[in-house]
Amino acid sequence: MRLLNLFKIAFKAIVLNKTRTLLTMLGIIIGVASVIAMLAIGEGSKESIRTTISSMGSNMITIRPGADNSGPARGSGGNVQTLILEDYNEIKKQASLLSYITPVVNGGGQVINGANNWPSTIYGVNPEYLNIKAVGLQSGSMFTDAEVKSAAKVALIGGTVVENVFPDGQEPVGQMIRFNNIPFKVIGVLEEKGENTFGQDQDDVVIAPYTTVQKRILAIDYLNQIMASAISEDEASEAVTQVTDVLRSQHKLIESEDDDFTVRSMEELISTFSSTSEMLTVLLVAVASISLLIGGIGIMNIMYVSVKERTKEIGLRMAVGAKGTDILMQFLIEAILISVTGGLLGVILGLGATVFIENFLNWPTSVALYSIVISFAVCAVTGIFFGWYPARKASALDPITALRYE
Amino acid sequence: MTKEIIKIQDLKREFTMGTETVHALKGISFDIKEGEFVTIMGSSGSGKSTMLNILGCLDQPTSGAYEIDGVSVKDLNRNELATIRNEKIGFIFQSYNLLARTSAIENVELPLLYNSKVSTEERRERAIKALKMVGLGERLHHTPSQLSGGQQQRVAIARSLVNNPVMILADEATGNLDTRTSYEIMSLFQELNKKGITITFVTHEPDIATFSSRTVVLKDGEIMQDYLNHNVQSAANELAKLPKQDE
Ligand SMILES: Nc1ncnc2c1ncn2[C@@H]1O[C@H](COP(=O)(O)OP(=O)(O)OP(=O)(O)O)[C@@H](O)[C@H]1O
Ligand SMILES: [Mg+2]
């Protein structure tokens, strides 16, 4: 009964002071909404990097010659020739945590089909390559181990190569192309993968047996890299250790010597790249925190002033018999109603803004639950506290002192 | 009938403003018996409002004893004081103190909102009745800004009546009214007084004092005079004697 009355009083006060209520709510709404939207942008870009990298094969482990002087976008080891087929064989034999493994040699050149000419890259690999890269075939089939052994002149090509050397929509499988003047029979077309996070066209490739590429195209006897995939994502880092151990003993490195090769799991690659987007997120969080702070100060300000200016009203209510708790409850209910309504509107606006950004600006977004919880909590708590605190002070006065307050 | 409803003994109230101390009440003692109609007079600044605020439990004395209905106010906590203000006292302020942008009826209902014994329907009923008593039956939904000063004063009076108090404390309740209206109000107070409500009425106007049974005169925070009025005038009669207004 009493509580119901207090609810009515609080509700009436809110309706009576529409402008003030609206201004307070606006602070809360903008504070909450901007935090949610900004964190959604940060989280979204982080997640999109993660998914594109994972789509490249999430268990993938790459082994390159040469020490790690960092930078994930480094070339394929340049002219370092320390990685050889023997290494590949030993790793394949000893590393139990790997499910697939392939040597990789690669080089650039011209793909030619009659009058059509296209610069591309050829990758010499074994059949396990497709499993490692998690890429399927659009048509045709992969070459076999036998074809690897015999260094057969067969190739699979990516979508971009198809478009450029078979422009009139001819079926490429079964056709002959030339790569740096060496004739290859096209036996398959790779599934389209699009651009990766680094803007590289993953469909601009030619794939052939590594033996063929080594001997006929590049005329080398070392490997540019070895690619493998761990049996599971969880085992990836353990697999990296295994590979490292095998290679160190293969390369007869003593304790004091650094690795003359680099083993990387996808997980590491992801974290390297995530750190870039992490920076973005930190920046956005900083901006969001500032807007939350400003929103909080706004709420504080308006709540504080509005309670102060109503000291006279508090005095009157006490003069006609309101107890201190009645006053406190009234202002607490008011503050809760305003803060919670404002907070909810802020969440709705924040989610709306996120949808807008996603659909109209085409930025990847991902709404984090914690951003909703934190921003809502901060605004609601600030609003409630600064609605309650001055009211508590006013209700501790003698009625006449409160009534006299100017 | 001789029960004392108010008993004050050597009541002092000092206001400290920086290094200066204002002695608003310099040791006042008197009793008010149940059913009395007391007017308090005195020049401006003599301490009338200060005393009335203490009597209404709105303010605390610096020193001295105050008993209301046999209870020492000093021993009451804030909640008990609030209950006394809510159930026993009707206070009319010198400056009305109505809630802005709130209708007359809601202003009058205010004390009952804090009394959980009164239901919503009863609250409304009693508020309408109180407003009719002060002649504002037609102005229930006007807000203070839509009412004249005198009408606002009457809303404040209705608010003081609505909780059926045992004691009404009025600070210049007729200060803003014309003679006719103030006589109307005084006759209303006389009627209430006949029903047994104790009334303490602060005023500047000597003719208002003639409607009361006793007058206390303050000067500089001390009691100058305290006399019974043996020839109480009837406000209703005086009202009838006034020349009729052009309607
Ligand atoms: N809160 C206060 N702080 C300081 N001085 C005060 C306060 N309230 C009253 N006084 C002083 O106490 C004295 C008595 O004031 P009070 O309001 O009781 O006068 P009053 O008799 O009601 O006058 P009036 O007829 O003008 O209403 C005055 O000198 C006034 O300045
Ligand atoms: Mg006064």
PDB file of C-alpha atoms and ligand atoms in Angstrom, chain A residues 404, chain B residues 43-50 53 94 171-172 202 204, ligand 2:
ATOM      1  CA  ARG A 404      14.021  27.194   3.543  1.00  0.00           C
TER       2      ARG A 404
ATOM      3  CA  SER B  43       6.039  42.729  15.140  1.00  0.00           C
ATOM      4  CA  SER B  44       7.959  41.333  12.219  1.00  0.00           C
ATOM      5  CA  GLY B  45      11.036  39.430  13.307  1.00  0.00           C
ATOM      6  CA  SER B  46       9.775  38.922  16.855  1.00  0.00           C
ATOM      7  CA  GLY B  47      10.069  35.135  16.538  1.00  0.00           C
ATOM      8  CA  LYS B  48       6.491  34.087  15.774  1.00  0.00           C
ATOM      9  CA  SER B  49       7.304  31.796  12.865  1.00  0.00           C
ATOM     10  CA  THR B  50      10.302  30.387  14.674  1.00  0.00           C
ATOM     11  CA  ASN B  53       7.840  25.839  13.522  1.00  0.00           C
ATOM     12  CA  GLN B  94       3.295  31.719   5.710  1.00  0.00           C
ATOM     13  CA  ASP B 171       1.316  31.103  10.145  1.00  0.00           C
ATOM     14  CA  GLU B 172      -0.461  34.182   8.774  1.00  0.00           C
ATOM     15  CA  VAL B 202      -0.062  33.727  14.032  1.00  0.00           C
ATOM     16  CA  HIS B 204      -0.435  40.735  12.403  1.00  0.00           C
TER      17      HIS B 204
HETATM   18 MG    MG C   2       6.811  34.781  10.197  1.00  0.00          MG
END
